[in-house]
Amino acid sequence: MLESGVGSYGPSAPLTGAESDCALIDFISELHSCEARLVERKLAAIAEFFTRRSAEHMASGTWSSTAHELAESEIGAVLTMGRSAAGKLIGLGFALKTRLHRTRAAMARGELDVYRVGLIESATANVSDELIDEVERLVLEQVLAPAVDGGTGLTGRRLTGVIDRIVARVDPEGMRERRRRALADRFVGVSAMEDGMARIVGSIPAEQARLFDGRLRELALSVCRDDSRTYEQRRADALGALLDGSAVLPCDCGRVDCPQDRGGLAVVRRPLVVVVMSESTVQGSDEPAHLDGYGVISADQARDIAKDGIVREVRVPADVVPEPASESLPASALVYRPGAALDTWLRAAAGSCQWLHCDVPAWNCDLDHLVPFDHADPANGGKTIASNLSAYCRNHHRLKHSGRWLHTPNLDRTVTVVSPTGHCYRTRAAGLLAGLPDPVPPEGGPRRRTRLENKAARVRGERRRRRALMDVRAEKLERRERRLKVRRRTQLLQRLMRVRATASGRKYVVRPRKPVDYGDDPPPF
């Protein structure tokens, strides 16, 4: 029989339209958690149904169809889905029942949705049964939201990257086997769509995909600013230019004096693909690497890419932070654009856009000052140092400067952001350094504050403490005044009723207040 599941599936009250933005966000979050618990029950029922069909199939000795085919035909019929979709549900439900017990429990608590559970199941499919429990335990410690203010979980490439790091450490052979199977299954397909269009789908090695993506980006940016097409349209047209062997995408501005250079017909260089790996990986260890725009790759794949590439050492720049014994800043800290060493270091450490759950490659991002740079007086503005710079894609860079989100940098290179509705979130590291237990300290050791900075920090802390105490006292005083007003009003009303009763010669009796009948309305009425 099925194990006991969730007893309550959350609120079902209709929306009135009078809810605040904050209440709507909380309501969405609660419904998302309820949805995860419901899907866990559905997957448990599907796994139970498949188990029964498997037992019946073995007992009957049927040879015409497998138990999986029998189960997916019935599941697909009742859920109105095709064979492939039904088969995925069966595989996911059976994996939760037989292998991923911790993941199933987290899903039953509403902490993991079906999308992230599917990522975990796919990334751990080749882990041996003897190691899956340890791998799953380590995975959930990283994937679930940490117990800090604004802690957020992981999703997308960041989630699978964490799993790949853990698998590479606990079961490196499982990661190699998964890579071999994926390489053997590579393909490119073209399928017809409506309105005279077609869709190109495929699976190719990640480094080749990054080369392809980089080349499309270069061609899309080769037109002049008067081109009428959107960036996505230019990328689609760039594929045709590649097929024609053109080095540029012809501009459609129609200008006779178009500044686009159309003289080159041969590609003189290949697009940039960045792989960040540790020195131990280069020397032959199993420590995974990070492919910009993709995520974590195995050490073997990184070394294969490095054979045909240019290997350069990423140097921790001297101006990451000032020297501990010196209170002066380097000259580069007062310049708006970071130097080459600092730029490379920041992008290698970031891996991707530092916004919540964004996977835009770091080399396609802007380096933004967390504390704004003062062009009029650089000494009084935000400095161009590692602790004050973060990689944001152009979309999230604009969103940051919209003023609707508040940003506060943390000591561990993360950023605490507060949404317009007041919800607090804490970003998670995504690059190669995210796999390390602690951030790598820059040259010269950890940053030490000066005496003036320590004094200012103490003053700020004391002011926050006193402000919090004043707020608590003010709230207590306000509640006390409200209670006194109610009490005085009640006493005055009772005194007035006694005077009226005495004047009329009637007896004054205080009766208990009759409770109000709100009917079937739910609290808080």
PDB file of C-alpha atoms in Angstrom, residues 194-412:
ATOM      1  CA  GLU A 194       3.687  25.138 -38.192  1.00  0.00           C
ATOM      2  CA  ASP A 195       3.667  28.301 -40.371  1.00  0.00           C
ATOM      3  CA  GLY A 196       6.490  27.117 -42.609  1.00  0.00           C
ATOM      4  CA  MET A 197       9.075  26.929 -39.830  1.00  0.00           C
ATOM      5  CA  ALA A 198      11.292  24.126 -38.549  1.00  0.00           C
ATOM      6  CA  ARG A 199      12.951  23.374 -35.210  1.00  0.00           C
ATOM      7  CA  ILE A 200      16.576  22.289 -34.820  1.00  0.00           C
ATOM      8  CA  VAL A 201      17.265  20.097 -31.807  1.00  0.00           C
ATOM      9  CA  GLY A 202      20.285  18.086 -30.824  1.00  0.00           C
ATOM     10  CA  SER A 203      22.857  17.032 -28.282  1.00  0.00           C
ATOM     11  CA  ILE A 204      26.518  17.821 -28.943  1.00  0.00           C
ATOM     12  CA  PRO A 205      29.616  18.194 -26.715  1.00  0.00           C
ATOM     13  CA  ALA A 206      29.363  21.276 -24.527  1.00  0.00           C
ATOM     14  CA  GLU A 207      32.577  22.856 -25.819  1.00  0.00           C
ATOM     15  CA  GLN A 208      31.314  22.616 -29.418  1.00  0.00           C
ATOM     16  CA  ALA A 209      27.986  24.121 -28.351  1.00  0.00           C
ATOM     17  CA  ARG A 210      29.796  27.047 -26.753  1.00  0.00           C
ATOM     18  CA  LEU A 211      31.773  27.599 -29.964  1.00  0.00           C
ATOM     19  CA  PHE A 212      28.537  27.539 -31.957  1.00  0.00           C
ATOM     20  CA  ASP A 213      26.822  29.929 -29.542  1.00  0.00           C
ATOM     21  CA  GLY A 214      29.789  32.289 -29.560  1.00  0.00           C
ATOM     22  CA  ARG A 215      29.935  32.347 -33.352  1.00  0.00           C
ATOM     23  CA  LEU A 216      26.214  33.159 -33.623  1.00  0.00           C
ATOM     24  CA  ARG A 217      26.692  35.949 -31.096  1.00  0.00           C
ATOM     25  CA  GLU A 218      29.592  37.438 -33.068  1.00  0.00           C
ATOM     26  CA  LEU A 219      27.613  37.405 -36.311  1.00  0.00           C
ATOM     27  CA  ALA A 220      24.534  38.882 -34.626  1.00  0.00           C
ATOM     28  CA  LEU A 221      26.632  41.776 -33.303  1.00  0.00           C
ATOM     29  CA  SER A 222      28.393  42.438 -36.624  1.00  0.00           C
ATOM     30  CA  VAL A 223      25.583  44.628 -38.016  1.00  0.00           C
ATOM     31  CA  CYS A 224      25.306  48.377 -37.538  1.00  0.00           C
ATOM     32  CA  ARG A 225      23.017  49.978 -34.992  1.00  0.00           C
ATOM     33  CA  ASP A 226      20.373  50.821 -37.622  1.00  0.00           C
ATOM     34  CA  ASP A 227      19.590  47.144 -38.306  1.00  0.00           C
ATOM     35  CA  SER A 228      15.834  46.578 -37.818  1.00  0.00           C
ATOM     36  CA  ARG A 229      16.002  43.019 -36.443  1.00  0.00           C
ATOM     37  CA  THR A 230      16.021  41.996 -32.803  1.00  0.00           C
ATOM     38  CA  TYR A 231      19.031  40.211 -31.336  1.00  0.00           C
ATOM     39  CA  GLU A 232      17.259  36.830 -31.396  1.00  0.00           C
ATOM     40  CA  GLN A 233      16.206  37.339 -35.018  1.00  0.00           C
ATOM     41  CA  ARG A 234      19.797  38.188 -35.965  1.00  0.00           C
ATOM     42  CA  ARG A 235      21.043  35.014 -34.252  1.00  0.00           C
ATOM     43  CA  ALA A 236      18.574  32.954 -36.290  1.00  0.00           C
ATOM     44  CA  ASP A 237      19.664  34.669 -39.513  1.00  0.00           C
ATOM     45  CA  ALA A 238      23.311  34.144 -38.535  1.00  0.00           C
ATOM     46  CA  LEU A 239      22.819  30.395 -38.914  1.00  0.00           C
ATOM     47  CA  GLY A 240      22.039  30.941 -42.593  1.00  0.00           C
ATOM     48  CA  ALA A 241      25.144  33.125 -42.907  1.00  0.00           C
ATOM     49  CA  LEU A 242      27.215  30.289 -41.449  1.00  0.00           C
ATOM     50  CA  LEU A 243      25.774  27.875 -44.009  1.00  0.00           C
ATOM     51  CA  ASP A 244      26.714  30.315 -46.782  1.00  0.00           C
ATOM     52  CA  GLY A 245      30.274  30.566 -45.435  1.00  0.00           C
ATOM     53  CA  SER A 246      29.968  34.298 -44.737  1.00  0.00           C
ATOM     54  CA  ALA A 247      32.136  35.976 -42.104  1.00  0.00           C
ATOM     55  CA  VAL A 248      29.499  38.647 -41.366  1.00  0.00           C
ATOM     56  CA  LEU A 249      25.721  38.872 -41.166  1.00  0.00           C
ATOM     57  CA  PRO A 250      24.536  41.255 -43.901  1.00  0.00           C
ATOM     58  CA  CYS A 251      22.961  44.355 -42.398  1.00  0.00           C
ATOM     59  CA  ASP A 252      19.410  45.251 -43.483  1.00  0.00           C
ATOM     60  CA  CYS A 253      19.589  48.964 -42.647  1.00  0.00           C
ATOM     61  CA  GLY A 254      19.446  49.885 -46.364  1.00  0.00           C
ATOM     62  CA  ARG A 255      21.980  52.717 -45.961  1.00  0.00           C
ATOM     63  CA  VAL A 256      24.462  53.364 -48.738  1.00  0.00           C
ATOM     64  CA  ASP A 257      27.042  54.467 -46.179  1.00  0.00           C
ATOM     65  CA  CYS A 258      26.482  51.503 -43.819  1.00  0.00           C
ATOM     66  CA  PRO A 259      29.606  51.231 -41.616  1.00  0.00           C
ATOM     67  CA  GLN A 260      29.525  47.429 -41.608  1.00  0.00           C
ATOM     68  CA  ASP A 261      32.732  45.874 -42.935  1.00  0.00           C
ATOM     69  CA  ARG A 262      31.739  43.291 -45.543  1.00  0.00           C
ATOM     70  CA  GLY A 263      35.165  42.758 -46.992  1.00  0.00           C
ATOM     71  CA  GLY A 264      36.115  39.588 -45.107  1.00  0.00           C
ATOM     72  CA  LEU A 265      34.938  36.276 -46.499  1.00  0.00           C
ATOM     73  CA  ALA A 266      36.976  33.906 -44.320  1.00  0.00           C
ATOM     74  CA  VAL A 267      36.744  33.320 -40.599  1.00  0.00           C
ATOM     75  CA  VAL A 268      40.147  34.372 -39.244  1.00  0.00           C
ATOM     76  CA  ARG A 269      39.624  33.224 -35.649  1.00  0.00           C
ATOM     77  CA  ARG A 270      37.412  31.005 -33.546  1.00  0.00           C
ATOM     78  CA  PRO A 271      35.044  32.362 -30.866  1.00  0.00           C
ATOM     79  CA  LEU A 272      36.300  32.424 -27.294  1.00  0.00           C
ATOM     80  CA  VAL A 273      35.384  29.447 -25.089  1.00  0.00           C
ATOM     81  CA  VAL A 274      36.574  29.650 -21.488  1.00  0.00           C
ATOM     82  CA  VAL A 275      37.254  26.632 -19.280  1.00  0.00           C
ATOM     83  CA  VAL A 276      38.330  27.302 -15.696  1.00  0.00           C
ATOM     84  CA  MET A 277      40.134  24.479 -13.910  1.00  0.00           C
ATOM     85  CA  SER A 278      42.406  24.109 -10.928  1.00  0.00           C
ATOM     86  CA  GLU A 279      46.094  23.301 -11.249  1.00  0.00           C
ATOM     87  CA  SER A 280      45.486  19.834  -9.792  1.00  0.00           C
ATOM     88  CA  THR A 281      43.028  19.116 -12.631  1.00  0.00           C
ATOM     89  CA  VAL A 282      45.651  20.045 -15.215  1.00  0.00           C
ATOM     90  CA  GLN A 283      48.064  17.638 -13.534  1.00  0.00           C
ATOM     91  CA  GLY A 284      45.597  14.720 -13.681  1.00  0.00           C
ATOM     92  CA  SER A 285      43.300  14.813 -10.626  1.00  0.00           C
ATOM     93  CA  ASP A 286      39.519  14.186 -10.733  1.00  0.00           C
ATOM     94  CA  GLU A 287      38.639  17.708  -9.542  1.00  0.00           C
ATOM     95  CA  PRO A 288      35.907  18.907 -11.992  1.00  0.00           C
ATOM     96  CA  ALA A 289      36.254  22.089 -14.048  1.00  0.00           C
ATOM     97  CA  HIS A 290      33.833  24.846 -15.101  1.00  0.00           C
ATOM     98  CA  LEU A 291      32.923  25.537 -18.736  1.00  0.00           C
ATOM     99  CA  ASP A 292      31.712  29.116 -19.150  1.00  0.00           C
ATOM    100  CA  GLY A 293      28.093  29.154 -20.261  1.00  0.00           C
ATOM    101  CA  TYR A 294      27.545  25.499 -19.416  1.00  0.00           C
ATOM    102  CA  GLY A 295      28.639  24.651 -15.881  1.00  0.00           C
ATOM    103  CA  VAL A 296      30.568  21.794 -14.320  1.00  0.00           C
ATOM    104  CA  ILE A 297      32.378  19.344 -16.612  1.00  0.00           C
ATOM    105  CA  SER A 298      34.531  16.363 -15.741  1.00  0.00           C
ATOM    106  CA  ALA A 299      38.293  16.635 -15.371  1.00  0.00           C
ATOM    107  CA  ASP A 300      38.853  14.344 -18.370  1.00  0.00           C
ATOM    108  CA  GLN A 301      36.710  16.527 -20.635  1.00  0.00           C
ATOM    109  CA  ALA A 302      38.474  19.679 -19.415  1.00  0.00           C
ATOM    110  CA  ARG A 303      41.890  18.200 -20.196  1.00  0.00           C
ATOM    111  CA  ASP A 304      40.684  17.129 -23.650  1.00  0.00           C
ATOM    112  CA  ILE A 305      39.579  20.706 -24.373  1.00  0.00           C
ATOM    113  CA  ALA A 306      42.862  22.094 -23.043  1.00  0.00           C
ATOM    114  CA  LYS A 307      44.866  20.000 -25.523  1.00  0.00           C
ATOM    115  CA  ASP A 308      43.690  22.192 -28.432  1.00  0.00           C
ATOM    116  CA  GLY A 309      43.424  25.425 -26.483  1.00  0.00           C
ATOM    117  CA  ILE A 310      45.619  28.103 -24.957  1.00  0.00           C
ATOM    118  CA  VAL A 311      46.247  27.500 -21.245  1.00  0.00           C
ATOM    119  CA  ARG A 312      46.779  30.621 -19.176  1.00  0.00           C
ATOM    120  CA  GLU A 313      47.208  30.975 -15.440  1.00  0.00           C
ATOM    121  CA  VAL A 314      44.516  33.017 -13.705  1.00  0.00           C
ATOM    122  CA  ARG A 315      46.459  35.300 -11.406  1.00  0.00           C
ATOM    123  CA  VAL A 316      44.917  36.683  -8.249  1.00  0.00           C
ATOM    124  CA  PRO A 317      45.528  40.400  -8.822  1.00  0.00           C
ATOM    125  CA  ALA A 318      47.399  42.445  -6.247  1.00  0.00           C
ATOM    126  CA  ASP A 319      44.571  44.998  -6.143  1.00  0.00           C
ATOM    127  CA  VAL A 320      41.855  42.543  -5.064  1.00  0.00           C
ATOM    128  CA  VAL A 321      42.064  44.163  -1.623  1.00  0.00           C
ATOM    129  CA  PRO A 322      44.608  46.522  -0.083  1.00  0.00           C
ATOM    130  CA  GLU A 323      47.475  45.079   1.924  1.00  0.00           C
ATOM    131  CA  PRO A 324      46.513  44.383   5.569  1.00  0.00           C
ATOM    132  CA  ALA A 325      49.196  46.641   6.979  1.00  0.00           C
ATOM    133  CA  SER A 326      48.342  49.513   4.655  1.00  0.00           C
ATOM    134  CA  GLU A 327      45.358  51.804   4.781  1.00  0.00           C
ATOM    135  CA  SER A 328      45.931  53.145   1.262  1.00  0.00           C
ATOM    136  CA  LEU A 329      44.210  51.832  -1.869  1.00  0.00           C
ATOM    137  CA  PRO A 330      46.007  50.953  -5.104  1.00  0.00           C
ATOM    138  CA  ALA A 331      45.664  53.407  -7.973  1.00  0.00           C
ATOM    139  CA  SER A 332      43.558  50.896  -9.935  1.00  0.00           C
ATOM    140  CA  ALA A 333      40.842  51.077  -7.245  1.00  0.00           C
ATOM    141  CA  LEU A 334      40.093  54.680  -8.267  1.00  0.00           C
ATOM    142  CA  VAL A 335      39.625  53.814 -11.956  1.00  0.00           C
ATOM    143  CA  TYR A 336      36.134  52.926 -13.235  1.00  0.00           C
ATOM    144  CA  ARG A 337      37.057  49.925 -15.403  1.00  0.00           C
ATOM    145  CA  PRO A 338      38.906  47.024 -13.717  1.00  0.00           C
ATOM    146  CA  GLY A 339      42.251  45.888 -15.068  1.00  0.00           C
ATOM    147  CA  ALA A 340      42.710  42.717 -17.093  1.00  0.00           C
ATOM    148  CA  ALA A 341      43.891  40.633 -14.125  1.00  0.00           C
ATOM    149  CA  LEU A 342      40.999  41.702 -11.884  1.00  0.00           C
ATOM    150  CA  ASP A 343      38.485  41.306 -14.726  1.00  0.00           C
ATOM    151  CA  THR A 344      39.605  37.726 -15.465  1.00  0.00           C
ATOM    152  CA  TRP A 345      39.729  36.801 -11.791  1.00  0.00           C
ATOM    153  CA  LEU A 346      36.193  38.071 -11.111  1.00  0.00           C
ATOM    154  CA  ARG A 347      34.676  36.278 -14.100  1.00  0.00           C
ATOM    155  CA  ALA A 348      36.471  33.020 -13.305  1.00  0.00           C
ATOM    156  CA  ALA A 349      35.280  33.213  -9.701  1.00  0.00           C
ATOM    157  CA  ALA A 350      31.688  34.143 -10.641  1.00  0.00           C
ATOM    158  CA  GLY A 351      31.072  31.553 -13.362  1.00  0.00           C
ATOM    159  CA  SER A 352      27.775  33.159 -14.355  1.00  0.00           C
ATOM    160  CA  CYS A 353      25.488  36.084 -13.574  1.00  0.00           C
ATOM    161  CA  GLN A 354      25.316  36.532  -9.806  1.00  0.00           C
ATOM    162  CA  TRP A 355      21.564  37.200  -9.763  1.00  0.00           C
ATOM    163  CA  LEU A 356      19.304  34.568  -8.258  1.00  0.00           C
ATOM    164  CA  HIS A 357      19.235  31.401 -10.416  1.00  0.00           C
ATOM    165  CA  CYS A 358      20.603  33.156 -13.546  1.00  0.00           C
ATOM    166  CA  ASP A 359      22.937  31.112 -15.776  1.00  0.00           C
ATOM    167  CA  VAL A 360      24.138  33.743 -18.283  1.00  0.00           C
ATOM    168  CA  PRO A 361      27.894  33.133 -18.797  1.00  0.00           C
ATOM    169  CA  ALA A 362      30.189  35.395 -16.784  1.00  0.00           C
ATOM    170  CA  TRP A 363      32.110  36.381 -19.929  1.00  0.00           C
ATOM    171  CA  ASN A 364      28.833  37.745 -21.372  1.00  0.00           C
ATOM    172  CA  CYS A 365      28.071  39.787 -18.228  1.00  0.00           C
ATOM    173  CA  ASP A 366      28.846  43.310 -17.024  1.00  0.00           C
ATOM    174  CA  LEU A 367      31.043  43.896 -13.980  1.00  0.00           C
ATOM    175  CA  ASP A 368      28.962  46.203 -11.813  1.00  0.00           C
ATOM    176  CA  HIS A 369      29.977  48.226  -8.745  1.00  0.00           C
ATOM    177  CA  LEU A 370      27.850  47.208  -5.758  1.00  0.00           C
ATOM    178  CA  VAL A 371      28.543  50.605  -4.154  1.00  0.00           C
ATOM    179  CA  PRO A 372      28.284  53.073  -7.090  1.00  0.00           C
ATOM    180  CA  PHE A 373      31.503  54.508  -8.463  1.00  0.00           C
ATOM    181  CA  ASP A 374      31.746  58.285  -8.048  1.00  0.00           C
ATOM    182  CA  HIS A 375      33.074  59.646 -11.346  1.00  0.00           C
ATOM    183  CA  ALA A 376      33.336  63.185  -9.943  1.00  0.00           C
ATOM    184  CA  ASP A 377      35.288  62.124  -6.837  1.00  0.00           C
ATOM    185  CA  PRO A 378      36.427  58.444  -7.066  1.00  0.00           C
ATOM    186  CA  ALA A 379      37.957  58.530  -3.595  1.00  0.00           C
ATOM    187  CA  ASN A 380      34.505  59.037  -2.014  1.00  0.00           C
ATOM    188  CA  GLY A 381      32.632  56.474  -4.122  1.00  0.00           C
ATOM    189  CA  GLY A 382      32.626  52.720  -4.517  1.00  0.00           C
ATOM    190  CA  LYS A 383      36.085  51.353  -5.244  1.00  0.00           C
ATOM    191  CA  THR A 384      37.066  49.138  -8.188  1.00  0.00           C
ATOM    192  CA  ILE A 385      38.115  46.154  -6.052  1.00  0.00           C
ATOM    193  CA  ALA A 386      36.940  42.543  -5.965  1.00  0.00           C
ATOM    194  CA  SER A 387      34.744  42.970  -2.881  1.00  0.00           C
ATOM    195  CA  ASN A 388      32.815  45.787  -4.614  1.00  0.00           C
ATOM    196  CA  LEU A 389      32.398  44.203  -8.066  1.00  0.00           C
ATOM    197  CA  SER A 390      29.941  41.554  -9.168  1.00  0.00           C
ATOM    198  CA  ALA A 391      29.006  40.039 -12.541  1.00  0.00           C
ATOM    199  CA  TYR A 392      25.453  40.744 -13.752  1.00  0.00           C
ATOM    200  CA  CYS A 393      23.929  40.054 -17.149  1.00  0.00           C
ATOM    201  CA  ARG A 394      22.590  43.119 -18.945  1.00  0.00           C
ATOM    202  CA  ASN A 395      18.975  42.341 -17.989  1.00  0.00           C
ATOM    203  CA  HIS A 396      19.702  41.984 -14.259  1.00  0.00           C
ATOM    204  CA  HIS A 397      22.171  44.868 -14.383  1.00  0.00           C
ATOM    205  CA  ARG A 398      19.322  47.140 -15.502  1.00  0.00           C
ATOM    206  CA  LEU A 399      17.011  45.595 -12.895  1.00  0.00           C
ATOM    207  CA  LYS A 400      19.554  46.290 -10.152  1.00  0.00           C
ATOM    208  CA  HIS A 401      19.739  49.967 -11.146  1.00  0.00           C
ATOM    209  CA  SER A 402      15.959  50.308 -11.368  1.00  0.00           C
ATOM    210  CA  GLY A 403      15.909  51.070  -7.645  1.00  0.00           C
ATOM    211  CA  ARG A 404      13.177  48.537  -6.914  1.00  0.00           C
ATOM    212  CA  TRP A 405      15.566  45.924  -5.506  1.00  0.00           C
ATOM    213  CA  LEU A 406      17.895  46.618  -2.580  1.00  0.00           C
ATOM    214  CA  HIS A 407      21.385  45.049  -2.669  1.00  0.00           C
ATOM    215  CA  THR A 408      23.695  44.428   0.280  1.00  0.00           C
ATOM    216  CA  PRO A 409      27.057  42.667  -0.278  1.00  0.00           C
ATOM    217  CA  ASN A 410      28.122  39.988   2.215  1.00  0.00           C
ATOM    218  CA  LEU A 411      31.583  38.966   3.367  1.00  0.00           C
ATOM    219  CA  ASP A 412      31.368  35.568   1.607  1.00  0.00           C
TER     220      ASP A 412
END
